[in-house]
């Protein structure tokens, strides 16, 4: 199956990162809070074994509320799943988000300890969120039926979700590829909203559900490097100083220059030829190659196809 797609170029990516910082801490919000009522998974009533629950693949432009469809032109989207029980009418939206904020998954908090040493404090956790209903005015890019679960399958999925937050505890924005994703190899995998949706599809298929569309799209950000990223040993003071300096300057320019800082960061990436990323609790140095970074919205075959 073809994975034909379009990727943003270097200059478009600068615009994307320019916007990201503007309202990153509320990246997955909608204008009307009444459309996003959180649901405790323990309060969701078990389905009856013979219930039919339709599952929808939901996609919206990143920052849709704040910027309309602007992010769609940059191929940057947020994905989730919608569930509707045909017998009870219960409907839910389930997605995976950075917690407590998106910006915390991109930049650390730099603190100084009483003894004068410095620390990088990260808030790059990720977790599953459940909301009441499906906000169709938000999820307008895609709202596609992907499968129908029995009540028994749905109940098993609810148990699977409980373990998901313990297994996928870190939100990782960046993926790293040796070349364009149509022909390159992914050397570092991201972990974000679309990965959650795909893992859910795979689980549905393992339960015996049929995934209806043979292909579906996912959105991701890619760094490009012909070399394998190198894990950094930050217990080495010299290595830590390099990593610290990178993120210190990154954070400083954001504080001083606001959104314009990202132009400086991407320009520095091009000039210096490297970029540091945080993956789970580890740091990696990526020796970037042109076009350095890009966003993609690509077709991939769904589980069972």
mmCIF file of N, CA and C in Angstrom, residues 17-155:
data_model
loop_
_atom_site.group_PDB
_atom_site.id
_atom_site.type_symbol
_atom_site.label_atom_id
_atom_site.label_comp_id
_atom_site.label_asym_id
_atom_site.label_seq_id
_atom_site.Cartn_x
_atom_site.Cartn_y
_atom_site.Cartn_z
ATOM 1 N N UNK A 17 6.802 25.848 14.105
ATOM 2 C CA UNK A 17 7.377 25.992 15.438
ATOM 3 C C UNK A 17 7.151 27.392 15.990
ATOM 4 N N UNK A 18 7.057 28.369 15.104
ATOM 5 C CA UNK A 18 6.747 29.722 15.531
ATOM 6 C C UNK A 18 5.390 29.766 16.214
ATOM 7 N N UNK A 19 4.414 29.071 15.649
ATOM 8 C CA UNK A 19 3.066 29.058 16.208
ATOM 9 C C UNK A 19 3.000 28.195 17.458
ATOM 10 N N UNK A 20 3.750 27.099 17.478
ATOM 11 C CA UNK A 20 3.668 26.141 18.579
ATOM 12 C C UNK A 20 3.819 26.796 19.939
ATOM 13 N N UNK A 21 4.760 27.707 20.054
ATOM 14 C CA UNK A 21 5.041 28.295 21.360
ATOM 15 C C UNK A 21 3.964 29.262 21.813
ATOM 16 N N UNK A 22 3.162 29.777 20.891
ATOM 17 C CA UNK A 22 2.203 30.816 21.235
ATOM 18 C C UNK A 22 1.180 30.362 22.267
ATOM 19 N N UNK A 23 0.692 29.141 22.099
ATOM 20 C CA UNK A 23 -0.337 28.668 23.004
ATOM 21 C C UNK A 23 -0.172 27.188 23.262
ATOM 22 N N UNK A 24 1.085 26.757 23.393
ATOM 23 C CA UNK A 24 1.366 25.332 23.495
ATOM 24 C C UNK A 24 0.737 24.703 24.724
ATOM 25 N N UNK A 25 0.624 25.441 25.803
ATOM 26 C CA UNK A 25 0.104 24.851 27.031
ATOM 27 C C UNK A 25 -1.369 24.493 26.939
ATOM 28 N N UNK A 26 -2.070 25.005 25.922
ATOM 29 C CA UNK A 26 -3.483 24.675 25.755
ATOM 30 C C UNK A 26 -3.725 24.090 24.380
ATOM 31 N N UNK A 27 -2.814 23.277 23.940
ATOM 32 C CA UNK A 27 -2.843 22.835 22.554
ATOM 33 C C UNK A 27 -4.075 22.017 22.193
ATOM 34 N N UNK A 28 -4.652 21.310 23.150
ATOM 35 C CA UNK A 28 -5.778 20.454 22.812
ATOM 36 C C UNK A 28 -7.097 20.993 23.371
ATOM 37 N N UNK A 29 -7.214 22.309 23.570
ATOM 38 C CA UNK A 29 -8.436 22.843 24.124
ATOM 39 C C UNK A 29 -9.397 23.244 23.018
ATOM 40 N N UNK A 30 -10.677 23.417 23.380
ATOM 41 C CA UNK A 30 -11.674 23.966 22.481
ATOM 42 C C UNK A 30 -12.174 25.242 23.131
ATOM 43 N N UNK A 31 -12.844 26.079 22.360
ATOM 44 C CA UNK A 31 -13.278 27.369 22.899
ATOM 45 C C UNK A 31 -14.310 27.214 24.001
ATOM 46 N N UNK A 32 -15.152 26.211 23.916
ATOM 47 C CA UNK A 32 -16.233 26.031 24.863
ATOM 48 C C UNK A 32 -15.924 24.874 25.807
ATOM 49 N N UNK A 33 -15.576 25.167 27.074
ATOM 50 C CA UNK A 33 -15.225 24.085 28.005
ATOM 51 C C UNK A 33 -16.342 23.077 28.206
ATOM 52 N N UNK A 34 -17.599 23.473 27.951
ATOM 53 C CA UNK A 34 -18.706 22.545 28.145
ATOM 54 C C UNK A 34 -18.661 21.393 27.149
ATOM 55 N N UNK A 35 -17.868 21.550 26.092
ATOM 56 C CA UNK A 35 -17.710 20.477 25.108
ATOM 57 C C UNK A 35 -16.621 19.478 25.496
ATOM 58 N N UNK A 36 -15.935 19.757 26.618
ATOM 59 C CA UNK A 36 -14.835 18.892 27.041
ATOM 60 C C UNK A 36 -14.999 18.557 28.531
ATOM 61 N N UNK A 37 -15.966 17.702 28.813
ATOM 62 C CA UNK A 37 -16.233 17.297 30.186
ATOM 63 C C UNK A 37 -15.498 15.989 30.462
ATOM 64 N N UNK A 38 -14.476 16.006 31.345
ATOM 65 C CA UNK A 38 -13.709 14.781 31.617
ATOM 66 C C UNK A 38 -14.587 13.698 32.246
ATOM 67 N N UNK A 39 -14.243 12.459 31.925
ATOM 68 C CA UNK A 39 -14.958 11.304 32.456
ATOM 69 C C UNK A 39 -13.957 10.392 33.149
ATOM 70 N N UNK A 40 -14.267 9.992 34.374
ATOM 71 C CA UNK A 40 -13.458 9.011 35.098
ATOM 72 C C UNK A 40 -13.777 7.628 34.532
ATOM 73 N N UNK A 41 -12.751 6.910 34.112
ATOM 74 C CA UNK A 41 -12.966 5.607 33.497
ATOM 75 C C UNK A 41 -13.728 4.661 34.426
ATOM 76 N N UNK A 42 -13.573 4.848 35.719
ATOM 77 C CA UNK A 42 -14.236 3.968 36.684
ATOM 78 C C UNK A 42 -15.733 4.235 36.799
ATOM 79 N N UNK A 43 -16.196 5.344 36.211
ATOM 80 C CA UNK A 43 -17.625 5.659 36.238
ATOM 81 C C UNK A 43 -18.348 5.223 34.971
ATOM 82 N N UNK A 44 -17.599 4.715 33.983
ATOM 83 C CA UNK A 44 -18.224 4.278 32.732
ATOM 84 C C UNK A 44 -18.881 2.918 32.953
ATOM 85 N N UNK A 45 -20.184 2.815 32.738
ATOM 86 C CA UNK A 45 -20.862 1.536 33.000
ATOM 87 C C UNK A 45 -20.406 0.471 32.006
ATOM 88 N N UNK A 46 -20.193 -0.751 32.473
ATOM 89 C CA UNK A 46 -19.827 -1.832 31.545
ATOM 90 C C UNK A 46 -20.926 -2.030 30.504
ATOM 91 N N UNK A 47 -20.505 -2.322 29.288
ATOM 92 C CA UNK A 47 -21.471 -2.607 28.227
ATOM 93 C C UNK A 47 -21.990 -4.030 28.387
ATOM 94 N N UNK A 48 -23.193 -4.266 27.893
ATOM 95 C CA UNK A 48 -23.691 -5.634 27.837
ATOM 96 C C UNK A 48 -22.975 -6.363 26.710
ATOM 97 N N UNK A 49 -22.816 -7.662 26.862
ATOM 98 C CA UNK A 49 -22.000 -8.434 25.919
ATOM 99 C C UNK A 49 -22.455 -8.280 24.479
ATOM 100 N N UNK A 50 -23.765 -8.103 24.266
ATOM 101 C CA UNK A 50 -24.298 -8.043 22.899
ATOM 102 C C UNK A 50 -24.417 -6.624 22.360
ATOM 103 N N UNK A 51 -24.001 -5.634 23.138
ATOM 104 C CA UNK A 51 -24.055 -4.248 22.659
ATOM 105 C C UNK A 51 -23.194 -4.084 21.414
ATOM 106 N N UNK A 52 -23.549 -3.086 20.612
ATOM 107 C CA UNK A 52 -22.750 -2.715 19.449
ATOM 108 C C UNK A 52 -22.224 -1.298 19.675
ATOM 109 N N UNK A 53 -20.905 -1.157 19.657
ATOM 110 C CA UNK A 53 -20.272 0.151 19.882
ATOM 111 C C UNK A 53 -19.493 0.539 18.633
ATOM 112 N N UNK A 54 -19.963 1.582 17.961
ATOM 113 C CA UNK A 54 -19.248 2.087 16.792
ATOM 114 C C UNK A 54 -18.054 2.919 17.247
ATOM 115 N N UNK A 55 -16.933 2.736 16.537
ATOM 116 C CA UNK A 55 -15.703 3.456 16.863
ATOM 117 C C UNK A 55 -15.330 4.338 15.675
ATOM 118 N N UNK A 56 -15.055 5.600 15.944
ATOM 119 C CA UNK A 56 -14.738 6.574 14.901
ATOM 120 C C UNK A 56 -13.310 7.093 15.081
ATOM 121 N N UNK A 57 -12.620 7.257 13.957
ATOM 122 C CA UNK A 57 -11.294 7.883 13.956
ATOM 123 C C UNK A 57 -11.511 9.377 13.797
ATOM 124 N N UNK A 58 -11.035 10.156 14.761
ATOM 125 C CA UNK A 58 -11.268 11.594 14.797
ATOM 126 C C UNK A 58 -9.966 12.359 14.571
ATOM 127 N N UNK A 59 -10.008 13.345 13.697
ATOM 128 C CA UNK A 59 -8.833 14.167 13.431
ATOM 129 C C UNK A 59 -9.260 15.629 13.337
ATOM 130 N N UNK A 60 -8.470 16.503 13.940
ATOM 131 C CA UNK A 60 -8.693 17.944 13.874
ATOM 132 C C UNK A 60 -7.350 18.638 13.656
ATOM 133 N N UNK A 61 -7.346 19.805 13.009
ATOM 134 C CA UNK A 61 -6.094 20.556 12.903
ATOM 135 C C UNK A 61 -5.559 20.888 14.291
ATOM 136 N N UNK A 62 -4.266 20.822 14.433
ATOM 137 C CA UNK A 62 -3.635 21.222 15.688
ATOM 138 C C UNK A 62 -4.004 22.679 15.972
ATOM 139 N N UNK A 63 -4.337 22.971 17.232
ATOM 140 C CA UNK A 63 -4.722 24.324 17.634
ATOM 141 C C UNK A 63 -5.885 24.852 16.805
ATOM 142 N N UNK A 64 -6.825 23.984 16.485
ATOM 143 C CA UNK A 64 -7.956 24.355 15.627
ATOM 144 C C UNK A 64 -8.741 25.518 16.197
ATOM 145 N N UNK A 65 -8.968 25.520 17.505
ATOM 146 C CA UNK A 65 -9.780 26.583 18.106
ATOM 147 C C UNK A 65 -9.097 27.943 17.979
ATOM 148 N N UNK A 66 -7.802 27.980 18.234
ATOM 149 C CA UNK A 66 -7.083 29.249 18.242
ATOM 150 C C UNK A 66 -6.742 29.754 16.834
ATOM 151 N N UNK A 67 -6.468 28.822 15.908
ATOM 152 C CA UNK A 67 -5.964 29.233 14.595
ATOM 153 C C UNK A 67 -6.797 28.706 13.440
ATOM 154 N N UNK A 68 -8.007 28.211 13.744
ATOM 155 C CA UNK A 68 -8.834 27.673 12.671
ATOM 156 C C UNK A 68 -8.132 26.501 12.009
ATOM 157 N N UNK A 69 -8.127 26.477 10.703
ATOM 158 C CA UNK A 69 -7.493 25.377 9.981
ATOM 159 C C UNK A 69 -6.066 25.647 9.572
ATOM 160 N N UNK A 70 -5.432 26.664 10.170
ATOM 161 C CA UNK A 70 -4.084 27.054 9.743
ATOM 162 C C UNK A 70 -3.096 25.902 9.834
ATOM 163 N N UNK A 71 -3.185 25.122 10.891
ATOM 164 C CA UNK A 71 -2.222 24.042 11.071
ATOM 165 C C UNK A 71 -2.408 22.933 10.040
ATOM 166 N N UNK A 72 -3.607 22.841 9.484
ATOM 167 C CA UNK A 72 -3.833 21.825 8.460
ATOM 168 C C UNK A 72 -2.962 22.094 7.236
ATOM 169 N N UNK A 73 -2.713 23.366 6.933
ATOM 170 C CA UNK A 73 -1.852 23.689 5.800
ATOM 171 C C UNK A 73 -0.417 23.276 6.059
ATOM 172 N N UNK A 74 -0.068 23.069 7.348
ATOM 173 C CA UNK A 74 1.268 22.621 7.727
ATOM 174 C C UNK A 74 1.301 21.127 8.014
ATOM 175 N N UNK A 75 0.167 20.438 7.739
ATOM 176 C CA UNK A 75 0.066 18.984 7.922
ATOM 177 C C UNK A 75 0.220 18.580 9.384
ATOM 178 N N UNK A 76 -0.189 19.450 10.290
ATOM 179 C CA UNK A 76 -0.081 19.174 11.716
ATOM 180 C C UNK A 76 -1.480 18.996 12.296
ATOM 181 N N UNK A 77 -1.734 17.809 12.851
ATOM 182 C CA UNK A 77 -3.069 17.459 13.322
ATOM 183 C C UNK A 77 -3.011 16.806 14.700
ATOM 184 N N UNK A 78 -4.179 16.752 15.330
ATOM 185 C CA UNK A 78 -4.374 15.994 16.566
ATOM 186 C C UNK A 78 -5.393 14.899 16.280
ATOM 187 N N UNK A 79 -5.163 13.695 16.829
ATOM 188 C CA UNK A 79 -6.053 12.578 16.563
ATOM 189 C C UNK A 79 -6.647 11.993 17.829
ATOM 190 N N UNK A 80 -7.804 11.393 17.701
ATOM 191 C CA UNK A 80 -8.457 10.728 18.822
ATOM 192 C C UNK A 80 -9.463 9.707 18.323
ATOM 193 N N UNK A 81 -10.230 9.131 19.244
ATOM 194 C CA UNK A 81 -11.220 8.111 18.919
ATOM 195 C C UNK A 81 -12.559 8.480 19.548
ATOM 196 N N UNK A 82 -13.636 8.206 18.815
ATOM 197 C CA UNK A 82 -14.980 8.407 19.334
ATOM 198 C C UNK A 82 -15.704 7.077 19.452
ATOM 199 N N UNK A 83 -16.519 6.912 20.486
ATOM 200 C CA UNK A 83 -17.245 5.666 20.743
ATOM 201 C C UNK A 83 -18.722 5.982 20.951
ATOM 202 N N UNK A 84 -19.604 5.214 20.279
ATOM 203 C CA UNK A 84 -21.047 5.399 20.433
ATOM 204 C C UNK A 84 -21.699 4.033 20.622
ATOM 205 N N UNK A 85 -22.354 3.849 21.775
ATOM 206 C CA UNK A 85 -23.087 2.623 22.055
ATOM 207 C C UNK A 85 -24.487 2.775 21.473
ATOM 208 N N UNK A 86 -24.835 1.948 20.481
ATOM 209 C CA UNK A 86 -26.112 2.096 19.779
ATOM 210 C C UNK A 86 -27.312 1.772 20.663
ATOM 211 N N UNK A 87 -27.128 0.997 21.723
ATOM 212 C CA UNK A 87 -28.250 0.654 22.610
ATOM 213 C C UNK A 87 -28.494 1.737 23.646
ATOM 214 N N UNK A 88 -27.417 2.207 24.296
ATOM 215 C CA UNK A 88 -27.578 3.163 25.395
ATOM 216 C C UNK A 88 -27.449 4.613 24.959
ATOM 217 N N UNK A 89 -26.822 4.838 23.791
ATOM 218 C CA UNK A 89 -26.569 6.205 23.350
ATOM 219 C C UNK A 89 -25.338 6.831 23.973
ATOM 220 N N UNK A 90 -24.669 6.101 24.861
ATOM 221 C CA UNK A 90 -23.449 6.631 25.477
ATOM 222 C C UNK A 90 -22.415 6.926 24.409
ATOM 223 N N UNK A 91 -21.844 8.130 24.445
ATOM 224 C CA UNK A 91 -20.782 8.485 23.505
ATOM 225 C C UNK A 91 -19.607 9.082 24.261
ATOM 226 N N UNK A 92 -18.418 8.742 23.825
ATOM 227 C CA UNK A 92 -17.186 9.166 24.491
ATOM 228 C C UNK A 92 -16.151 9.570 23.454
ATOM 229 N N UNK A 93 -15.277 10.491 23.834
ATOM 230 C CA UNK A 93 -14.070 10.797 23.071
ATOM 231 C C UNK A 93 -12.876 10.384 23.918
ATOM 232 N N UNK A 94 -11.951 9.650 23.320
ATOM 233 C CA UNK A 94 -10.758 9.199 24.036
ATOM 234 C C UNK A 94 -9.532 9.583 23.215
ATOM 235 N N UNK A 95 -8.581 10.263 23.848
ATOM 236 C CA UNK A 95 -7.353 10.615 23.149
ATOM 237 C C UNK A 95 -6.167 10.554 24.103
ATOM 238 N N UNK A 96 -4.977 10.776 23.557
ATOM 239 C CA UNK A 96 -3.729 10.743 24.322
ATOM 240 C C UNK A 96 -3.075 12.106 24.179
ATOM 241 N N UNK A 97 -2.714 12.713 25.310
ATOM 242 C CA UNK A 97 -2.187 14.069 25.297
ATOM 243 C C UNK A 97 -0.965 14.188 26.203
ATOM 244 N N UNK A 98 -0.172 15.229 25.941
ATOM 245 C CA UNK A 98 0.906 15.584 26.862
ATOM 246 C C UNK A 98 0.285 16.102 28.152
ATOM 247 N N UNK A 99 0.898 15.762 29.287
ATOM 248 C CA UNK A 99 0.350 16.166 30.582
ATOM 249 C C UNK A 99 1.494 16.571 31.517
ATOM 250 N N UNK A 100 1.423 17.737 32.157
ATOM 251 C CA UNK A 100 0.277 18.640 32.231
ATOM 252 C C UNK A 100 0.157 19.626 31.078
ATOM 253 N N UNK A 101 1.174 19.756 30.230
ATOM 254 C CA UNK A 101 1.096 20.700 29.123
ATOM 255 C C UNK A 101 1.960 20.222 27.973
ATOM 256 N N UNK A 102 1.625 20.678 26.787
ATOM 257 C CA UNK A 102 2.409 20.330 25.609
ATOM 258 C C UNK A 102 3.807 20.944 25.673
ATOM 259 N N UNK A 103 3.882 22.189 26.110
ATOM 260 C CA UNK A 103 5.178 22.869 26.162
ATOM 261 C C UNK A 103 6.133 22.151 27.094
ATOM 262 N N UNK A 104 5.587 21.558 28.181
ATOM 263 C CA UNK A 104 6.427 20.828 29.115
ATOM 264 C C UNK A 104 7.052 19.590 28.520
ATOM 265 N N UNK A 105 6.483 19.106 27.400
ATOM 266 C CA UNK A 105 7.052 17.954 26.708
ATOM 267 C C UNK A 105 8.095 18.366 25.680
ATOM 268 N N UNK A 106 8.228 19.668 25.450
ATOM 269 C CA UNK A 106 9.175 20.180 24.457
ATOM 270 C C UNK A 106 10.370 20.845 25.125
ATOM 271 N N UNK A 107 10.109 21.583 26.215
ATOM 272 C CA UNK A 107 11.164 22.319 26.905
ATOM 273 C C UNK A 107 11.151 21.991 28.396
ATOM 274 N N UNK A 108 12.321 21.856 29.019
ATOM 275 C CA UNK A 108 12.378 21.611 30.467
ATOM 276 C C UNK A 108 12.261 22.907 31.256
ATOM 277 N N UNK A 109 11.970 22.746 32.532
ATOM 278 C CA UNK A 109 12.070 23.860 33.474
ATOM 279 C C UNK A 109 13.478 23.816 34.050
ATOM 280 N N UNK A 110 14.197 24.918 33.969
ATOM 281 C CA UNK A 110 15.573 24.966 34.455
ATOM 282 C C UNK A 110 15.578 25.571 35.853
ATOM 283 N N UNK A 111 16.073 24.797 36.814
ATOM 284 C CA UNK A 111 16.070 25.252 38.204
ATOM 285 C C UNK A 111 17.478 25.189 38.773
ATOM 286 N N UNK A 112 17.698 25.980 39.803
ATOM 287 C CA UNK A 112 18.981 25.970 40.504
ATOM 288 C C UNK A 112 18.753 25.447 41.918
ATOM 289 N N UNK A 113 19.546 24.466 42.327
ATOM 290 C CA UNK A 113 19.412 23.869 43.651
ATOM 291 C C UNK A 113 20.106 24.756 44.689
ATOM 292 N N UNK A 114 19.812 24.534 45.985
ATOM 293 C CA UNK A 114 20.445 25.351 47.042
ATOM 294 C C UNK A 114 21.972 25.301 47.020
ATOM 295 N N UNK A 115 22.545 24.185 46.510
ATOM 296 C CA UNK A 115 24.009 24.095 46.505
ATOM 297 C C UNK A 115 24.627 24.709 45.253
ATOM 298 N N UNK A 116 23.767 25.325 44.417
ATOM 299 C CA UNK A 116 24.289 26.043 43.259
ATOM 300 C C UNK A 116 24.311 25.252 41.966
ATOM 301 N N UNK A 117 23.989 23.959 42.006
ATOM 302 C CA UNK A 117 23.936 23.183 40.763
ATOM 303 C C UNK A 117 22.615 23.439 40.052
ATOM 304 N N UNK A 118 22.583 23.092 38.771
ATOM 305 C CA UNK A 118 21.372 23.323 37.983
ATOM 306 C C UNK A 118 20.764 21.983 37.583
ATOM 307 N N UNK A 119 19.452 22.000 37.376
ATOM 308 C CA UNK A 119 18.731 20.807 36.986
ATOM 309 C C UNK A 119 17.775 21.122 35.844
ATOM 310 N N UNK A 120 17.532 20.105 35.012
ATOM 311 C CA UNK A 120 16.506 20.200 33.973
ATOM 312 C C UNK A 120 15.308 19.393 34.447
ATOM 313 N N UNK A 121 14.205 20.076 34.738
ATOM 314 C CA UNK A 121 12.999 19.427 35.229
ATOM 315 C C UNK A 121 12.001 19.313 34.078
ATOM 316 N N UNK A 122 11.642 18.074 33.758
ATOM 317 C CA UNK A 122 10.748 17.842 32.629
ATOM 318 C C UNK A 122 9.346 17.492 33.097
ATOM 319 N N UNK A 123 8.380 17.910 32.298
ATOM 320 C CA UNK A 123 6.977 17.535 32.499
ATOM 321 C C UNK A 123 6.459 16.915 31.200
ATOM 322 N N UNK A 124 7.177 15.899 30.740
ATOM 323 C CA UNK A 124 6.854 15.286 29.448
ATOM 324 C C UNK A 124 6.074 13.989 29.604
ATOM 325 N N UNK A 125 5.196 13.964 30.601
ATOM 326 C CA UNK A 125 4.337 12.799 30.744
ATOM 327 C C UNK A 125 3.245 12.817 29.683
ATOM 328 N N UNK A 126 2.728 11.635 29.386
ATOM 329 C CA UNK A 126 1.588 11.518 28.489
ATOM 330 C C UNK A 126 0.548 10.633 29.136
ATOM 331 N N UNK A 127 -0.719 10.872 28.815
ATOM 332 C CA UNK A 127 -1.765 10.042 29.394
ATOM 333 C C UNK A 127 -3.015 10.074 28.536
ATOM 334 N N UNK A 128 -3.842 9.043 28.731
ATOM 335 C CA UNK A 128 -5.120 8.946 28.048
ATOM 336 C C UNK A 128 -6.138 9.825 28.761
ATOM 337 N N UNK A 129 -6.905 10.587 27.978
ATOM 338 C CA UNK A 129 -8.000 11.396 28.502
ATOM 339 C C UNK A 129 -9.315 10.902 27.913
ATOM 340 N N UNK A 130 -10.360 10.930 28.725
ATOM 341 C CA UNK A 130 -11.696 10.519 28.282
ATOM 342 C C UNK A 130 -12.649 11.683 28.508
ATOM 343 N N UNK A 131 -13.446 12.005 27.483
ATOM 344 C CA UNK A 131 -14.405 13.104 27.564
ATOM 345 C C UNK A 131 -15.795 12.613 27.193
ATOM 346 N N UNK A 132 -16.766 13.263 27.774
ATOM 347 C CA UNK A 132 -18.158 12.930 27.487
ATOM 348 C C UNK A 132 -18.552 13.450 26.105
ATOM 349 N N UNK A 133 -19.181 12.590 25.296
ATOM 350 C CA UNK A 133 -19.664 13.006 23.995
ATOM 351 C C UNK A 133 -18.568 13.111 22.945
ATOM 352 N N UNK A 134 -18.970 13.492 21.739
ATOM 353 C CA UNK A 134 -18.039 13.706 20.625
ATOM 354 C C UNK A 134 -18.305 15.098 20.064
ATOM 355 N N UNK A 135 -17.327 15.965 20.165
ATOM 356 C CA UNK A 135 -17.459 17.344 19.701
ATOM 357 C C UNK A 135 -17.192 17.404 18.197
ATOM 358 N N UNK A 136 -18.238 17.217 17.419
ATOM 359 C CA UNK A 136 -18.075 17.130 15.965
ATOM 360 C C UNK A 136 -17.645 18.449 15.341
ATOM 361 N N UNK A 137 -17.900 19.583 16.027
ATOM 362 C CA UNK A 137 -17.443 20.859 15.482
ATOM 363 C C UNK A 137 -15.935 21.014 15.606
ATOM 364 N N UNK A 138 -15.335 20.255 16.515
ATOM 365 C CA UNK A 138 -13.877 20.267 16.669
ATOM 366 C C UNK A 138 -13.219 19.248 15.744
ATOM 367 N N UNK A 139 -13.777 18.034 15.707
ATOM 368 C CA UNK A 139 -13.177 16.946 14.930
ATOM 369 C C UNK A 139 -13.738 16.947 13.505
ATOM 370 N N UNK A 140 -13.469 18.013 12.758
ATOM 371 C CA UNK A 140 -14.083 18.105 11.432
ATOM 372 C C UNK A 140 -13.178 17.627 10.296
ATOM 373 N N UNK A 141 -11.889 17.446 10.559
ATOM 374 C CA UNK A 141 -11.006 16.997 9.474
ATOM 375 C C UNK A 141 -11.303 15.560 9.078
ATOM 376 N N UNK A 142 -11.505 14.711 10.078
ATOM 377 C CA UNK A 142 -11.883 13.313 9.844
ATOM 378 C C UNK A 142 -12.804 12.871 10.978
ATOM 379 N N UNK A 143 -13.896 12.224 10.619
ATOM 380 C CA UNK A 143 -14.801 11.611 11.588
ATOM 381 C C UNK A 143 -15.328 10.349 10.899
ATOM 382 N N UNK A 144 -14.490 9.306 10.911
ATOM 383 C CA UNK A 144 -14.706 8.124 10.061
ATOM 384 C C UNK A 144 -14.931 6.876 10.907
ATOM 385 N N UNK A 145 -15.967 6.125 10.564
ATOM 386 C CA UNK A 145 -16.219 4.851 11.226
ATOM 387 C C UNK A 145 -15.085 3.880 10.889
ATOM 388 N N UNK A 146 -14.436 3.336 11.923
ATOM 389 C CA UNK A 146 -13.321 2.426 11.670
ATOM 390 C C UNK A 146 -13.647 0.976 12.043
ATOM 391 N N UNK A 147 -14.552 0.785 13.000
ATOM 392 C CA UNK A 147 -14.918 -0.577 13.373
ATOM 393 C C UNK A 147 -16.142 -0.530 14.277
ATOM 394 N N UNK A 148 -16.743 -1.689 14.502
ATOM 395 C CA UNK A 148 -17.820 -1.838 15.476
ATOM 396 C C UNK A 148 -17.421 -2.928 16.459
ATOM 397 N N UNK A 149 -17.415 -2.578 17.739
ATOM 398 C CA UNK A 149 -17.041 -3.518 18.785
ATOM 399 C C UNK A 149 -18.293 -4.120 19.415
ATOM 400 N N UNK A 150 -18.186 -5.354 19.879
ATOM 401 C CA UNK A 150 -19.225 -5.896 20.742
ATOM 402 C C UNK A 150 -19.041 -5.308 22.131
ATOM 403 N N UNK A 151 -20.053 -5.467 22.967
ATOM 404 C CA UNK A 151 -19.925 -4.990 24.335
ATOM 405 C C UNK A 151 -18.775 -5.644 25.065
ATOM 406 N N UNK A 152 -18.571 -6.935 24.808
ATOM 407 C CA UNK A 152 -17.458 -7.648 25.457
ATOM 408 C C UNK A 152 -16.124 -7.055 25.039
ATOM 409 N N UNK A 153 -15.978 -6.750 23.751
ATOM 410 C CA UNK A 153 -14.737 -6.144 23.262
ATOM 411 C C UNK A 153 -14.519 -4.774 23.901
ATOM 412 N N UNK A 154 -15.582 -3.994 24.001
ATOM 413 C CA UNK A 154 -15.478 -2.657 24.588
ATOM 414 C C UNK A 154 -15.015 -2.742 26.042
ATOM 415 N N UNK A 155 -15.567 -3.680 26.788
ATOM 416 C CA UNK A 155 -15.171 -3.834 28.191
ATOM 417 C C UNK A 155 -13.703 -4.226 28.312
#
